[in-house]
Amino acid sequence: MGKIIAITNRRGKVGKSTTAVNLAIAFAFLGKKTLLVDLDSAGSCAKAFGFKKHELANDIFTSSKPEVSFRKAILKTGTKNLDFIYIKRLPYLDEMKAGGISANEHILKTTLKPVSANYDYVIVDCPPYHAGTINASLIVADSVLIPVTLGMFSADAVRSVLAQIDEIKENYNPDLAVDGILLTIYEFNNVHSFSLKKELFKEYPKLIFSTSIPKSTTVSKAFDDSKPLLIYKPDDKAAKAYIKLANELFERKNLFN
């Protein structure tokens, strides 16, 4: 069974989709069969690969057998070992139901979990604002990676995500783990960036990745050209950092197994 990693932060503009795309490619480059799942309705992962509108599967849950439609909707990215699926929205009757999470939030688990057996890694790009979809991702995930960048409420956003993870662990997914907190768009010589890192390290010393993703103007250039950073310019400093991150995740997995 492949490991399912949810990439999430309740704030936008933290490099979440960039991390999902390039971490998935890094795993693929390292010989791991990987599936990237884009659950963000903005479709940033899909745009990064240049998929056309007609190629994207938005209606897999209208089928009476969504698990079959799910498998059929998986697309090839052109990168060896890497497949992709875009899900515009999950079929929620309600965002949240009184007294608990909607049963609809388990539909992702029933469709994605069987498919994950065909992969070494499944990377799920969560939306920043839709609580129901984030919950669904955390219910099915084996672990969570939290990207964070410099901002007035960055530390508060991390605390909010960790609180949500604790709630899901307590009620729905007791084996859910936190892979770590990833500093993105990081400026190494910036005193404010260092202050955030210091604050987070003081509070969560075992969760901060030693790898940070440096700020790079090439990231936006690659996106504008509809190419992932690791394909567009693999020797870019941020691209190299994502390879380093993938290796660090391997090392952590071996360390704690």
PDB file of C-alpha atoms in Angstrom:
ATOM      1  CA  MET A   1       0.000   0.000   0.000  1.00  0.00           C
ATOM      2  CA  GLY A   2       1.447   3.367  -1.020  1.00  0.00           C
ATOM      3  CA  LYS A   3       1.979   6.104   1.525  1.00  0.00           C
ATOM      4  CA  ILE A   4      -0.566   8.922   1.200  1.00  0.00           C
ATOM      5  CA  ILE A   5       0.826  12.352   2.122  1.00  0.00           C
ATOM      6  CA  ALA A   6      -1.549  15.323   2.437  1.00  0.00           C
ATOM      7  CA  ILE A   7       0.012  18.743   1.776  1.00  0.00           C
ATOM      8  CA  THR A   8      -2.010  21.289   3.719  1.00  0.00           C
ATOM      9  CA  ASN A   9      -2.120  24.708   5.328  1.00  0.00           C
ATOM     10  CA  ARG A  10      -5.263  26.733   6.007  1.00  0.00           C
ATOM     11  CA  ARG A  11      -3.536  29.791   4.527  1.00  0.00           C
ATOM     12  CA  GLY A  12      -2.931  30.421   0.840  1.00  0.00           C
ATOM     13  CA  LYS A  13       0.260  31.601  -0.875  1.00  0.00           C
ATOM     14  CA  VAL A  14       2.537  29.345   1.163  1.00  0.00           C
ATOM     15  CA  GLY A  15       3.905  27.256  -1.710  1.00  0.00           C
ATOM     16  CA  LYS A  16       1.496  24.403  -1.042  1.00  0.00           C
ATOM     17  CA  SER A  17       0.763  23.431  -4.650  1.00  0.00           C
ATOM     18  CA  THR A  18       4.360  24.088  -5.708  1.00  0.00           C
ATOM     19  CA  THR A  19       5.459  21.715  -2.966  1.00  0.00           C
ATOM     20  CA  ALA A  20       2.918  19.054  -3.941  1.00  0.00           C
ATOM     21  CA  VAL A  21       3.952  19.142  -7.613  1.00  0.00           C
ATOM     22  CA  ASN A  22       7.694  19.195  -7.116  1.00  0.00           C
ATOM     23  CA  LEU A  23       7.786  16.712  -4.246  1.00  0.00           C
ATOM     24  CA  ALA A  24       5.783  14.304  -6.413  1.00  0.00           C
ATOM     25  CA  ILE A  25       8.255  14.791  -9.268  1.00  0.00           C
ATOM     26  CA  ALA A  26      11.200  14.379  -6.880  1.00  0.00           C
ATOM     27  CA  PHE A  27       9.809  11.023  -5.740  1.00  0.00           C
ATOM     28  CA  ALA A  28       9.318  10.017  -9.373  1.00  0.00           C
ATOM     29  CA  PHE A  29      12.887  11.039 -10.247  1.00  0.00           C
ATOM     30  CA  LEU A  30      14.080   8.860  -7.369  1.00  0.00           C
ATOM     31  CA  GLY A  31      12.342   5.845  -8.894  1.00  0.00           C
ATOM     32  CA  LYS A  32       9.183   5.847  -6.772  1.00  0.00           C
ATOM     33  CA  LYS A  33       5.867   5.308  -8.555  1.00  0.00           C
ATOM     34  CA  THR A  34       3.838   8.347  -7.545  1.00  0.00           C
ATOM     35  CA  LEU A  35       0.292   9.685  -7.948  1.00  0.00           C
ATOM     36  CA  LEU A  36      -0.385  13.418  -7.546  1.00  0.00           C
ATOM     37  CA  VAL A  37      -3.974  14.256  -6.549  1.00  0.00           C
ATOM     38  CA  ASP A  38      -5.098  17.859  -7.061  1.00  0.00           C
ATOM     39  CA  LEU A  39      -8.020  18.582  -4.724  1.00  0.00           C
ATOM     40  CA  ASP A  40      -7.687  22.375  -4.915  1.00  0.00           C
ATOM     41  CA  SER A  41     -10.492  23.809  -7.042  1.00  0.00           C
ATOM     42  CA  ALA A  42      -8.028  26.440  -8.291  1.00  0.00           C
ATOM     43  CA  GLY A  43      -6.319  23.598 -10.154  1.00  0.00           C
ATOM     44  CA  SER A  44      -2.796  24.912  -9.640  1.00  0.00           C
ATOM     45  CA  CYS A  45      -1.234  21.463  -9.999  1.00  0.00           C
ATOM     46  CA  ALA A  46      -3.111  20.870 -13.233  1.00  0.00           C
ATOM     47  CA  LYS A  47      -1.963  24.254 -14.551  1.00  0.00           C
ATOM     48  CA  ALA A  48       1.628  23.480 -13.593  1.00  0.00           C
ATOM     49  CA  PHE A  49       1.543  20.465 -15.937  1.00  0.00           C
ATOM     50  CA  GLY A  50      -0.270  22.332 -18.698  1.00  0.00           C
ATOM     51  CA  PHE A  51      -3.286  20.016 -18.775  1.00  0.00           C
ATOM     52  CA  LYS A  52      -6.142  21.273 -20.933  1.00  0.00           C
ATOM     53  CA  LYS A  53      -9.650  21.699 -19.575  1.00  0.00           C
ATOM     54  CA  HIS A  54     -11.061  18.754 -21.532  1.00  0.00           C
ATOM     55  CA  GLU A  55      -8.391  16.443 -20.079  1.00  0.00           C
ATOM     56  CA  LEU A  56      -9.379  17.051 -16.468  1.00  0.00           C
ATOM     57  CA  ALA A  57     -11.827  14.706 -14.753  1.00  0.00           C
ATOM     58  CA  ASN A  58     -14.372  16.746 -12.800  1.00  0.00           C
ATOM     59  CA  ASP A  59     -17.240  14.281 -12.645  1.00  0.00           C
ATOM     60  CA  ILE A  60     -15.828  11.023 -11.285  1.00  0.00           C
ATOM     61  CA  PHE A  61     -18.240  11.032  -8.353  1.00  0.00           C
ATOM     62  CA  THR A  62     -21.326  11.161 -10.538  1.00  0.00           C
ATOM     63  CA  SER A  63     -20.767   7.496 -11.391  1.00  0.00           C
ATOM     64  CA  SER A  64     -22.472   4.740  -9.420  1.00  0.00           C
ATOM     65  CA  LYS A  65     -18.974   3.233  -9.064  1.00  0.00           C
ATOM     66  CA  PRO A  66     -16.695   6.229  -8.402  1.00  0.00           C
ATOM     67  CA  GLU A  67     -13.733   3.998  -7.588  1.00  0.00           C
ATOM     68  CA  VAL A  68     -13.809   2.719 -11.182  1.00  0.00           C
ATOM     69  CA  SER A  69     -14.158   6.247 -12.604  1.00  0.00           C
ATOM     70  CA  PHE A  70     -11.280   7.339 -10.364  1.00  0.00           C
ATOM     71  CA  ARG A  71      -8.904   4.819 -11.913  1.00  0.00           C
ATOM     72  CA  LYS A  72     -10.008   5.702 -15.447  1.00  0.00           C
ATOM     73  CA  ALA A  73      -9.513   9.428 -14.831  1.00  0.00           C
ATOM     74  CA  ILE A  74      -5.826   9.103 -13.898  1.00  0.00           C
ATOM     75  CA  LEU A  75      -3.639  10.934 -16.429  1.00  0.00           C
ATOM     76  CA  LYS A  76      -0.046  10.455 -17.513  1.00  0.00           C
ATOM     77  CA  THR A  77       2.152  13.484 -16.865  1.00  0.00           C
ATOM     78  CA  GLY A  78       4.917  12.711 -19.315  1.00  0.00           C
ATOM     79  CA  THR A  79       7.292  12.180 -16.406  1.00  0.00           C
ATOM     80  CA  LYS A  80       8.278   8.575 -15.772  1.00  0.00           C
ATOM     81  CA  ASN A  81       6.732   7.111 -12.591  1.00  0.00           C
ATOM     82  CA  LEU A  82       4.317  10.041 -12.136  1.00  0.00           C
ATOM     83  CA  ASP A  83       0.535   9.973 -12.688  1.00  0.00           C
ATOM     84  CA  PHE A  84      -2.008  12.720 -11.995  1.00  0.00           C
ATOM     85  CA  ILE A  85      -5.680  13.202 -11.220  1.00  0.00           C
ATOM     86  CA  TYR A  86      -7.646  16.404 -10.752  1.00  0.00           C
ATOM     87  CA  ILE A  87     -10.794  16.426  -8.636  1.00  0.00           C
ATOM     88  CA  LYS A  88     -12.581  19.753  -8.812  1.00  0.00           C
ATOM     89  CA  ARG A  89     -14.860  19.056  -5.877  1.00  0.00           C
ATOM     90  CA  LEU A  90     -16.008  16.261  -3.618  1.00  0.00           C
ATOM     91  CA  PRO A  91     -19.758  15.509  -3.548  1.00  0.00           C
ATOM     92  CA  TYR A  92     -20.697  17.130  -0.262  1.00  0.00           C
ATOM     93  CA  LEU A  93     -24.304  17.571   0.700  1.00  0.00           C
ATOM     94  CA  ASP A  94     -23.153  19.876   3.493  1.00  0.00           C
ATOM     95  CA  GLU A  95     -19.812  21.434   4.379  1.00  0.00           C
ATOM     96  CA  MET A  96     -20.223  20.134   7.917  1.00  0.00           C
ATOM     97  CA  LYS A  97     -23.141  18.411   9.611  1.00  0.00           C
ATOM     98  CA  ALA A  98     -24.180  19.186  13.139  1.00  0.00           C
ATOM     99  CA  GLY A  99     -22.579  16.791  15.574  1.00  0.00           C
ATOM    100  CA  GLY A 100     -19.690  15.673  13.371  1.00  0.00           C
ATOM    101  CA  ILE A 101     -18.118  15.262   9.994  1.00  0.00           C
ATOM    102  CA  SER A 102     -20.377  14.453   7.075  1.00  0.00           C
ATOM    103  CA  ALA A 103     -20.312  10.831   5.955  1.00  0.00           C
ATOM    104  CA  ASN A 104     -19.520  12.151   2.498  1.00  0.00           C
ATOM    105  CA  GLU A 105     -16.037  13.020   3.705  1.00  0.00           C
ATOM    106  CA  HIS A 106     -15.215   9.307   3.798  1.00  0.00           C
ATOM    107  CA  ILE A 107     -15.855   8.942   0.058  1.00  0.00           C
ATOM    108  CA  LEU A 108     -12.288   9.948  -0.747  1.00  0.00           C
ATOM    109  CA  LYS A 109     -11.018   7.161   1.488  1.00  0.00           C
ATOM    110  CA  THR A 110     -13.153   4.545  -0.228  1.00  0.00           C
ATOM    111  CA  THR A 111     -11.949   5.623  -3.691  1.00  0.00           C
ATOM    112  CA  LEU A 112      -8.314   6.665  -3.130  1.00  0.00           C
ATOM    113  CA  LYS A 113      -7.163   4.024  -0.648  1.00  0.00           C
ATOM    114  CA  PRO A 114      -7.559   1.050  -3.043  1.00  0.00           C
ATOM    115  CA  VAL A 115      -5.808   2.984  -5.843  1.00  0.00           C
ATOM    116  CA  SER A 116      -2.880   3.823  -3.565  1.00  0.00           C
ATOM    117  CA  ALA A 117      -1.902   0.138  -3.592  1.00  0.00           C
ATOM    118  CA  ASN A 118      -0.554   0.710  -7.122  1.00  0.00           C
ATOM    119  CA  TYR A 119       1.873   3.441  -6.007  1.00  0.00           C
ATOM    120  CA  ASP A 120       4.782   3.997  -3.641  1.00  0.00           C
ATOM    121  CA  TYR A 121       3.565   7.512  -2.827  1.00  0.00           C
ATOM    122  CA  VAL A 122       0.332   9.450  -3.260  1.00  0.00           C
ATOM    123  CA  ILE A 123       0.655  13.221  -2.824  1.00  0.00           C
ATOM    124  CA  VAL A 124      -2.601  15.099  -2.135  1.00  0.00           C
ATOM    125  CA  ASP A 125      -2.703  18.860  -2.690  1.00  0.00           C
ATOM    126  CA  CYS A 126      -5.410  20.169  -0.353  1.00  0.00           C
ATOM    127  CA  PRO A 127      -7.288  23.450  -0.840  1.00  0.00           C
ATOM    128  CA  PRO A 128      -6.494  26.222   1.641  1.00  0.00           C
ATOM    129  CA  TYR A 129     -10.053  27.110   2.644  1.00  0.00           C
ATOM    130  CA  HIS A 130     -12.509  24.202   2.206  1.00  0.00           C
ATOM    131  CA  ALA A 131     -12.673  22.530   5.626  1.00  0.00           C
ATOM    132  CA  GLY A 132     -14.636  19.533   4.363  1.00  0.00           C
ATOM    133  CA  THR A 133     -12.127  18.655   1.660  1.00  0.00           C
ATOM    134  CA  ILE A 134      -9.205  19.077   4.061  1.00  0.00           C
ATOM    135  CA  ASN A 135     -10.927  16.769   6.540  1.00  0.00           C
ATOM    136  CA  ALA A 136     -11.501  14.200   3.799  1.00  0.00           C
ATOM    137  CA  SER A 137      -7.811  14.342   2.916  1.00  0.00           C
ATOM    138  CA  LEU A 138      -6.733  13.900   6.524  1.00  0.00           C
ATOM    139  CA  ILE A 139      -9.085  10.955   6.987  1.00  0.00           C
ATOM    140  CA  VAL A 140      -7.488   9.063   4.083  1.00  0.00           C
ATOM    141  CA  ALA A 141      -3.871  10.239   4.582  1.00  0.00           C
ATOM    142  CA  ASP A 142      -1.090   8.367   6.320  1.00  0.00           C
ATOM    143  CA  SER A 143       0.788  11.584   7.056  1.00  0.00           C
ATOM    144  CA  VAL A 144       0.715  15.360   6.639  1.00  0.00           C
ATOM    145  CA  LEU A 145       3.305  17.826   5.414  1.00  0.00           C
ATOM    146  CA  ILE A 146       2.715  21.467   6.397  1.00  0.00           C
ATOM    147  CA  PRO A 147       4.317  24.153   4.200  1.00  0.00           C
ATOM    148  CA  VAL A 148       4.694  27.563   5.820  1.00  0.00           C
ATOM    149  CA  THR A 149       6.199  30.858   4.755  1.00  0.00           C
ATOM    150  CA  LEU A 150       6.912  34.186   6.383  1.00  0.00           C
ATOM    151  CA  GLY A 151       3.793  36.080   7.464  1.00  0.00           C
ATOM    152  CA  MET A 152       2.171  37.783  10.423  1.00  0.00           C
ATOM    153  CA  PHE A 153       0.023  34.761  11.283  1.00  0.00           C
ATOM    154  CA  SER A 154       2.244  31.948   9.983  1.00  0.00           C
ATOM    155  CA  ALA A 155       2.777  30.314  13.364  1.00  0.00           C
ATOM    156  CA  ASP A 156      -0.948  30.584  14.138  1.00  0.00           C
ATOM    157  CA  ALA A 157      -1.743  28.819  10.853  1.00  0.00           C
ATOM    158  CA  VAL A 158       0.555  25.936  11.820  1.00  0.00           C
ATOM    159  CA  ARG A 159      -1.129  25.628  15.219  1.00  0.00           C
ATOM    160  CA  SER A 160      -4.534  25.586  13.505  1.00  0.00           C
ATOM    161  CA  VAL A 161      -3.496  22.760  11.162  1.00  0.00           C
ATOM    162  CA  LEU A 162      -2.016  20.728  14.016  1.00  0.00           C
ATOM    163  CA  ALA A 163      -5.223  21.179  16.034  1.00  0.00           C
ATOM    164  CA  GLN A 164      -7.255  19.935  13.071  1.00  0.00           C
ATOM    165  CA  ILE A 165      -4.930  16.948  12.723  1.00  0.00           C
ATOM    166  CA  ASP A 166      -5.392  16.122  16.422  1.00  0.00           C
ATOM    167  CA  GLU A 167      -9.176  16.193  16.004  1.00  0.00           C
ATOM    168  CA  ILE A 168      -9.034  13.852  13.000  1.00  0.00           C
ATOM    169  CA  LYS A 169      -6.664  11.514  14.853  1.00  0.00           C
ATOM    170  CA  GLU A 170      -8.930  11.375  17.880  1.00  0.00           C
ATOM    171  CA  ASN A 171     -12.116  10.689  15.941  1.00  0.00           C
ATOM    172  CA  TYR A 172     -11.360   9.218  12.526  1.00  0.00           C
ATOM    173  CA  ASN A 173      -7.738   8.369  11.715  1.00  0.00           C
ATOM    174  CA  PRO A 174      -5.681   7.444  14.815  1.00  0.00           C
ATOM    175  CA  ASP A 175      -2.611   6.498  12.765  1.00  0.00           C
ATOM    176  CA  LEU A 176      -2.311   9.895  11.050  1.00  0.00           C
ATOM    177  CA  ALA A 177       1.230  11.245  11.478  1.00  0.00           C
ATOM    178  CA  VAL A 178       2.916  14.583  10.840  1.00  0.00           C
ATOM    179  CA  ASP A 179       5.894  14.291   8.491  1.00  0.00           C
ATOM    180  CA  GLY A 180       6.999  17.793   9.320  1.00  0.00           C
ATOM    181  CA  ILE A 181       6.768  21.554   8.884  1.00  0.00           C
ATOM    182  CA  LEU A 182       8.417  22.817   5.704  1.00  0.00           C
ATOM    183  CA  LEU A 183       9.677  26.386   5.416  1.00  0.00           C
ATOM    184  CA  THR A 184       8.978  27.596   1.869  1.00  0.00           C
ATOM    185  CA  ILE A 185       9.843  30.749  -0.117  1.00  0.00           C
ATOM    186  CA  TYR A 186      12.567  31.059   2.494  1.00  0.00           C
ATOM    187  CA  GLU A 187      15.094  33.904   2.483  1.00  0.00           C
ATOM    188  CA  PHE A 188      18.177  32.653   4.283  1.00  0.00           C
ATOM    189  CA  ASN A 189      19.635  36.097   4.967  1.00  0.00           C
ATOM    190  CA  ASN A 190      16.351  37.610   6.079  1.00  0.00           C
ATOM    191  CA  VAL A 191      16.080  38.286   9.819  1.00  0.00           C
ATOM    192  CA  HIS A 192      12.284  37.914   9.767  1.00  0.00           C
ATOM    193  CA  SER A 193      12.486  34.514   8.071  1.00  0.00           C
ATOM    194  CA  PHE A 194      14.999  33.404  10.666  1.00  0.00           C
ATOM    195  CA  SER A 195      12.757  34.661  13.479  1.00  0.00           C
ATOM    196  CA  LEU A 196       9.839  32.563  12.180  1.00  0.00           C
ATOM    197  CA  LYS A 197      12.076  29.514  11.908  1.00  0.00           C
ATOM    198  CA  LYS A 198      13.342  30.094  15.440  1.00  0.00           C
ATOM    199  CA  GLU A 199       9.791  30.479  16.794  1.00  0.00           C
ATOM    200  CA  LEU A 200       8.568  27.292  15.108  1.00  0.00           C
ATOM    201  CA  PHE A 201      11.669  25.335  16.091  1.00  0.00           C
ATOM    202  CA  LYS A 202      11.225  26.365  19.725  1.00  0.00           C
ATOM    203  CA  GLU A 203       7.624  25.124  19.708  1.00  0.00           C
ATOM    204  CA  TYR A 204       8.034  22.081  17.423  1.00  0.00           C
ATOM    205  CA  PRO A 205      11.726  21.058  17.509  1.00  0.00           C
ATOM    206  CA  LYS A 206      11.104  17.573  16.106  1.00  0.00           C
ATOM    207  CA  LEU A 207       8.826  18.683  13.282  1.00  0.00           C
ATOM    208  CA  ILE A 208      10.920  21.247  11.392  1.00  0.00           C
ATOM    209  CA  PHE A 209      12.545  19.809   8.273  1.00  0.00           C
ATOM    210  CA  SER A 210      16.246  20.520   7.981  1.00  0.00           C
ATOM    211  CA  THR A 211      15.481  21.254   4.311  1.00  0.00           C
ATOM    212  CA  SER A 212      14.001  24.677   3.548  1.00  0.00           C
ATOM    213  CA  ILE A 213      12.778  25.705   0.097  1.00  0.00           C
ATOM    214  CA  PRO A 214      14.536  28.941  -0.872  1.00  0.00           C
ATOM    215  CA  LYS A 215      12.773  31.832  -2.532  1.00  0.00           C
ATOM    216  CA  SER A 216      13.241  31.672  -6.295  1.00  0.00           C
ATOM    217  CA  THR A 217      11.807  33.782  -9.106  1.00  0.00           C
ATOM    218  CA  THR A 218      12.080  30.711 -11.360  1.00  0.00           C
ATOM    219  CA  VAL A 219       9.061  29.150  -9.608  1.00  0.00           C
ATOM    220  CA  SER A 220       6.627  31.714 -11.050  1.00  0.00           C
ATOM    221  CA  LYS A 221       8.365  31.636 -14.455  1.00  0.00           C
ATOM    222  CA  ALA A 222       7.921  27.865 -14.603  1.00  0.00           C
ATOM    223  CA  PHE A 223       4.235  28.163 -13.665  1.00  0.00           C
ATOM    224  CA  ASP A 224       3.672  30.817 -16.343  1.00  0.00           C
ATOM    225  CA  ASP A 225       5.222  28.412 -18.855  1.00  0.00           C
ATOM    226  CA  SER A 226       2.919  25.578 -17.624  1.00  0.00           C
ATOM    227  CA  LYS A 227       5.828  23.456 -16.461  1.00  0.00           C
ATOM    228  CA  PRO A 228       6.780  22.176 -13.003  1.00  0.00           C
ATOM    229  CA  LEU A 229       9.922  23.732 -11.578  1.00  0.00           C
ATOM    230  CA  LEU A 230      11.846  20.439 -11.545  1.00  0.00           C
ATOM    231  CA  ILE A 231      11.137  19.998 -15.260  1.00  0.00           C
ATOM    232  CA  TYR A 232      11.571  23.666 -16.218  1.00  0.00           C
ATOM    233  CA  LYS A 233      14.916  24.206 -14.498  1.00  0.00           C
ATOM    234  CA  PRO A 234      16.123  21.211 -12.461  1.00  0.00           C
ATOM    235  CA  ASP A 235      19.349  22.980 -11.459  1.00  0.00           C
ATOM    236  CA  ASP A 236      17.467  25.862  -9.796  1.00  0.00           C
ATOM    237  CA  LYS A 237      18.182  26.174  -6.074  1.00  0.00           C
ATOM    238  CA  ALA A 238      14.536  25.576  -5.144  1.00  0.00           C
ATOM    239  CA  ALA A 239      14.324  22.553  -7.452  1.00  0.00           C
ATOM    240  CA  LYS A 240      17.396  21.028  -5.830  1.00  0.00           C
ATOM    241  CA  ALA A 241      15.831  21.654  -2.422  1.00  0.00           C
ATOM    242  CA  TYR A 242      12.782  19.556  -3.355  1.00  0.00           C
ATOM    243  CA  ILE A 243      15.035  16.623  -4.242  1.00  0.00           C
ATOM    244  CA  LYS A 244      16.727  17.110  -0.889  1.00  0.00           C
ATOM    245  CA  LEU A 245      13.307  17.168   0.812  1.00  0.00           C
ATOM    246  CA  ALA A 246      12.326  13.863  -0.822  1.00  0.00           C
ATOM    247  CA  ASN A 247      15.541  12.280   0.427  1.00  0.00           C
ATOM    248  CA  GLU A 248      14.934  13.672   3.910  1.00  0.00           C
ATOM    249  CA  LEU A 249      11.476  12.083   3.927  1.00  0.00           C
ATOM    250  CA  PHE A 250      13.076   8.749   2.985  1.00  0.00           C
ATOM    251  CA  GLU A 251      15.538   9.111   5.847  1.00  0.00           C
ATOM    252  CA  ARG A 252      12.803   9.974   8.351  1.00  0.00           C
ATOM    253  CA  LYS A 253      10.755   6.978   7.212  1.00  0.00           C
ATOM    254  CA  ASN A 254      13.722   4.662   7.744  1.00  0.00           C
ATOM    255  CA  LEU A 255      14.544   6.299  11.067  1.00  0.00           C
ATOM    256  CA  PHE A 256      11.109   5.779  12.590  1.00  0.00           C
ATOM    257  CA  ASN A 257      10.276   2.361  11.086  1.00  0.00           C
TER     258      ASN A 257
END
